[in-house]
Amino acid sequence: MARALVLNATYEPLCVVPSRRAVVLVLDHKAEIVHATGEAMHSERLAVDIPSVIRLRYLVKVPYRRRAALNRRAVFARDGHRCQYCGAAAESIDHVVPKSRGGGHVWENVVAACRPCNVRKRDRLLAETSMRLKRRPSVPREVTWVAVAVGRVPEHWEPYLQSA
Ligand SMILES: [Zn+2]
């Protein structure tokens, strides 16, 4: 099922919900359609535009700064699904400083990697190899949670995520 991006009354991106949920919010007058998919959902009596982006009519207070949970999917989203050593399609997660050498399971020490690079690096430190990182791993931008929720961010969502 397709999903919709939910914006706060202030246009700040809030979360991603299944399209069906977005339709219910619009029908309940809790949200308005900002961007429609062009497709309609049919029930017995009516046809409803399926939204791709909706904006809540009321303000939701966001008391905390979201920090994307560290998992494989989130790391792949941050690294664009590319091996951070050679640029090939990523297949696994590599700890830059291996766990066996005291490396932590933290954003700053994990990168997406392809299988050959992972095998080649083994449990060595980067300095012990000829491998180089394309960029230093860091805690992702806040909007990364959107990419994590949907895999890849639809192009027409981008304008709504830039202010975050
Ligand atoms: Zn690689």
Short mmCIF file of C-alpha atoms and ligand atoms in Angstrom, two decimals:
data_model
loop_
_atom_site.label_atom_id
_atom_site.label_comp_id
_atom_site.label_asym_id
_atom_site.label_seq_id
_atom_site.Cartn_x
_atom_site.Cartn_y
_atom_site.Cartn_z
CA MET A 1 0.00 0.00 0.00
CA ALA A 2 1.21 3.48 -0.83
CA ARG A 3 2.03 5.93 1.92
CA ALA A 4 1.51 9.60 2.58
CA LEU A 5 3.75 12.19 4.16
CA VAL A 6 2.06 14.00 7.04
CA LEU A 7 2.95 17.65 7.66
CA ASN A 8 2.23 19.57 10.83
CA ALA A 9 0.01 22.67 10.63
CA THR A 10 3.31 24.55 10.32
CA TYR A 11 4.30 22.43 7.28
CA GLU A 12 6.99 20.70 9.30
CA PRO A 13 7.19 17.01 8.28
CA LEU A 14 5.81 14.81 11.06
CA CYS A 15 5.51 11.22 9.97
CA VAL A 16 4.60 8.81 7.23
CA VAL A 17 1.29 6.91 7.29
CA PRO A 18 -0.42 4.39 5.00
CA SER A 19 -2.53 6.11 2.31
CA ARG A 20 -5.69 4.67 3.83
CA ARG A 21 -4.95 6.42 7.12
CA ALA A 22 -4.28 9.69 5.29
CA VAL A 23 -7.64 9.40 3.52
CA VAL A 24 -9.40 8.96 6.88
CA LEU A 25 -7.69 12.06 8.29
CA VAL A 26 -8.87 14.09 5.29
CA LEU A 27 -12.43 12.72 5.47
CA ASP A 28 -12.51 13.55 9.19
CA HIS A 29 -11.44 17.11 8.32
CA LYS A 30 -8.36 16.68 10.45
CA ALA A 31 -6.08 17.21 7.48
CA GLU A 32 -6.09 18.75 4.02
CA ILE A 33 -4.53 17.37 0.86
CA VAL A 34 -1.37 19.23 -0.13
CA HIS A 35 -0.36 16.88 -2.92
CA ALA A 36 -2.61 14.23 -4.44
CA THR A 37 -1.45 11.08 -6.16
CA GLY A 38 -4.01 11.55 -8.92
CA GLU A 39 -5.57 8.25 -8.00
CA ALA A 40 -8.85 7.73 -6.21
CA MET A 41 -10.04 5.30 -3.58
CA HIS A 42 -13.60 4.08 -4.08
CA SER A 43 -16.01 3.15 -1.35
CA GLU A 44 -19.69 2.26 -1.72
CA ARG A 45 -20.87 5.81 -1.98
CA LEU A 46 -17.94 8.01 -2.84
CA ALA A 47 -14.62 8.32 -4.54
CA VAL A 48 -11.84 9.99 -2.57
CA ASP A 49 -8.60 11.41 -3.88
CA ILE A 50 -5.66 9.47 -2.47
CA PRO A 51 -3.26 11.96 -0.94
CA SER A 52 0.50 11.75 -1.20
CA VAL A 53 1.14 14.67 1.15
CA ILE A 54 -1.32 15.98 3.75
CA ARG A 55 -1.17 18.84 6.23
CA LEU A 56 -2.85 18.60 9.62
CA ARG A 57 -5.39 21.32 10.41
CA TYR A 58 -4.20 21.41 14.00
CA LEU A 59 -0.74 21.80 15.52
CA VAL A 60 0.99 18.76 16.91
CA LYS A 61 3.60 19.58 19.50
CA VAL A 62 6.84 17.73 18.90
CA PRO A 63 8.58 17.73 22.27
CA TYR A 64 11.69 15.88 21.25
CA ARG A 65 14.15 15.92 18.40
CA ARG A 66 13.82 12.75 16.43
CA ARG A 67 16.94 10.71 16.07
CA ALA A 68 16.70 7.91 13.59
CA ALA A 69 17.09 4.49 15.21
CA LEU A 70 20.31 2.81 14.20
CA ASN A 71 19.56 -0.23 12.09
CA ARG A 72 20.50 -1.64 8.72
CA ARG A 73 17.68 0.06 6.87
CA ALA A 74 18.50 3.44 8.42
CA VAL A 75 22.21 3.13 7.61
CA PHE A 76 21.40 2.19 4.01
CA ALA A 77 19.12 5.22 3.73
CA ARG A 78 21.80 7.57 5.11
CA ASP A 79 24.47 6.16 2.80
CA GLY A 80 22.25 6.12 -0.30
CA HIS A 81 22.40 2.30 -0.49
CA ARG A 82 26.05 2.60 -1.61
CA CYS A 83 29.18 0.96 -0.24
CA GLN A 84 31.08 3.73 1.54
CA TYR A 85 34.41 2.23 0.48
CA CYS A 86 33.97 1.63 -3.24
CA GLY A 87 30.55 2.98 -4.22
CA ALA A 88 29.08 -0.36 -5.30
CA ALA A 89 25.57 -1.39 -4.23
CA ALA A 90 25.64 -1.95 -0.48
CA GLU A 91 24.70 -5.35 0.88
CA SER A 92 25.75 -5.20 4.49
CA ILE A 93 26.77 -3.05 7.41
CA ASP A 94 30.42 -2.59 8.29
CA HIS A 95 31.78 -1.38 11.61
CA VAL A 96 34.63 0.98 10.64
CA VAL A 97 36.45 0.15 13.86
CA PRO A 98 35.53 -3.54 14.23
CA LYS A 99 33.56 -4.53 17.30
CA SER A 100 36.36 -6.98 18.12
CA ARG A 101 38.71 -3.98 18.27
CA GLY A 102 36.45 -1.96 20.54
CA GLY A 103 34.38 -0.20 17.89
CA GLY A 104 30.88 0.81 18.96
CA HIS A 105 27.54 0.19 17.29
CA VAL A 106 26.96 3.91 16.81
CA TRP A 107 26.14 6.09 13.80
CA GLU A 108 29.70 7.41 13.69
CA ASN A 109 31.14 3.90 13.38
CA VAL A 110 28.82 2.10 10.97
CA VAL A 111 28.65 2.36 7.19
CA ALA A 112 26.89 0.59 4.35
CA ALA A 113 29.28 -1.74 2.53
CA CYS A 114 29.32 -4.21 -0.33
CA ARG A 115 30.13 -7.84 0.31
CA PRO A 116 33.63 -7.80 -1.29
CA CYS A 117 34.72 -4.76 0.77
CA ASN A 118 33.31 -6.30 3.92
CA VAL A 119 35.22 -9.51 3.29
CA ARG A 120 38.37 -7.64 2.30
CA LYS A 121 38.42 -5.49 5.41
CA ARG A 122 37.72 -8.33 7.86
CA ASP A 123 38.42 -7.26 11.45
CA ARG A 124 41.15 -4.81 10.60
CA LEU A 125 41.36 -1.10 11.30
CA LEU A 126 41.23 1.14 8.24
CA ALA A 127 44.84 2.15 8.80
CA GLU A 128 45.83 -1.49 8.40
CA THR A 129 44.23 -1.62 4.96
CA SER A 130 44.47 0.41 1.75
CA MET A 131 40.75 1.11 1.97
CA ARG A 132 39.38 4.61 2.44
CA LEU A 133 35.96 5.91 3.41
CA LYS A 134 34.22 8.16 0.89
CA ARG A 135 33.03 10.31 3.78
CA ARG A 136 33.05 10.28 7.52
CA PRO A 137 29.96 8.56 8.93
CA SER A 138 27.81 10.78 11.12
CA VAL A 139 24.42 10.95 12.78
CA PRO A 140 21.97 11.52 9.90
CA ARG A 141 19.94 14.62 9.28
CA GLU A 142 16.61 14.63 11.04
CA VAL A 143 14.61 14.05 7.89
CA THR A 144 16.33 10.70 7.41
CA TRP A 145 13.52 9.09 9.42
CA VAL A 146 11.30 9.75 6.42
CA ALA A 147 13.69 7.89 4.12
CA VAL A 148 13.86 5.10 6.66
CA ALA A 149 10.07 4.83 6.78
CA VAL A 150 9.63 4.54 3.03
CA GLY A 151 12.95 3.20 1.74
CA ARG A 152 13.39 5.96 -0.81
CA VAL A 153 11.86 9.41 -0.58
CA PRO A 154 9.48 10.18 -3.48
CA GLU A 155 10.79 13.13 -5.49
CA HIS A 156 7.73 15.31 -4.93
CA TRP A 157 8.16 14.99 -1.15
CA GLU A 158 11.58 16.67 -1.28
CA PRO A 159 10.31 20.29 -1.20
CA TYR A 160 8.41 19.52 2.00
CA LEU A 161 11.44 18.01 3.70
CA GLN A 162 13.95 20.74 2.98
CA SER A 163 12.84 23.05 5.78
CA ALA A 164 13.26 20.34 8.41
ZN ZN B 1 32.62 -1.89 -1.61
#
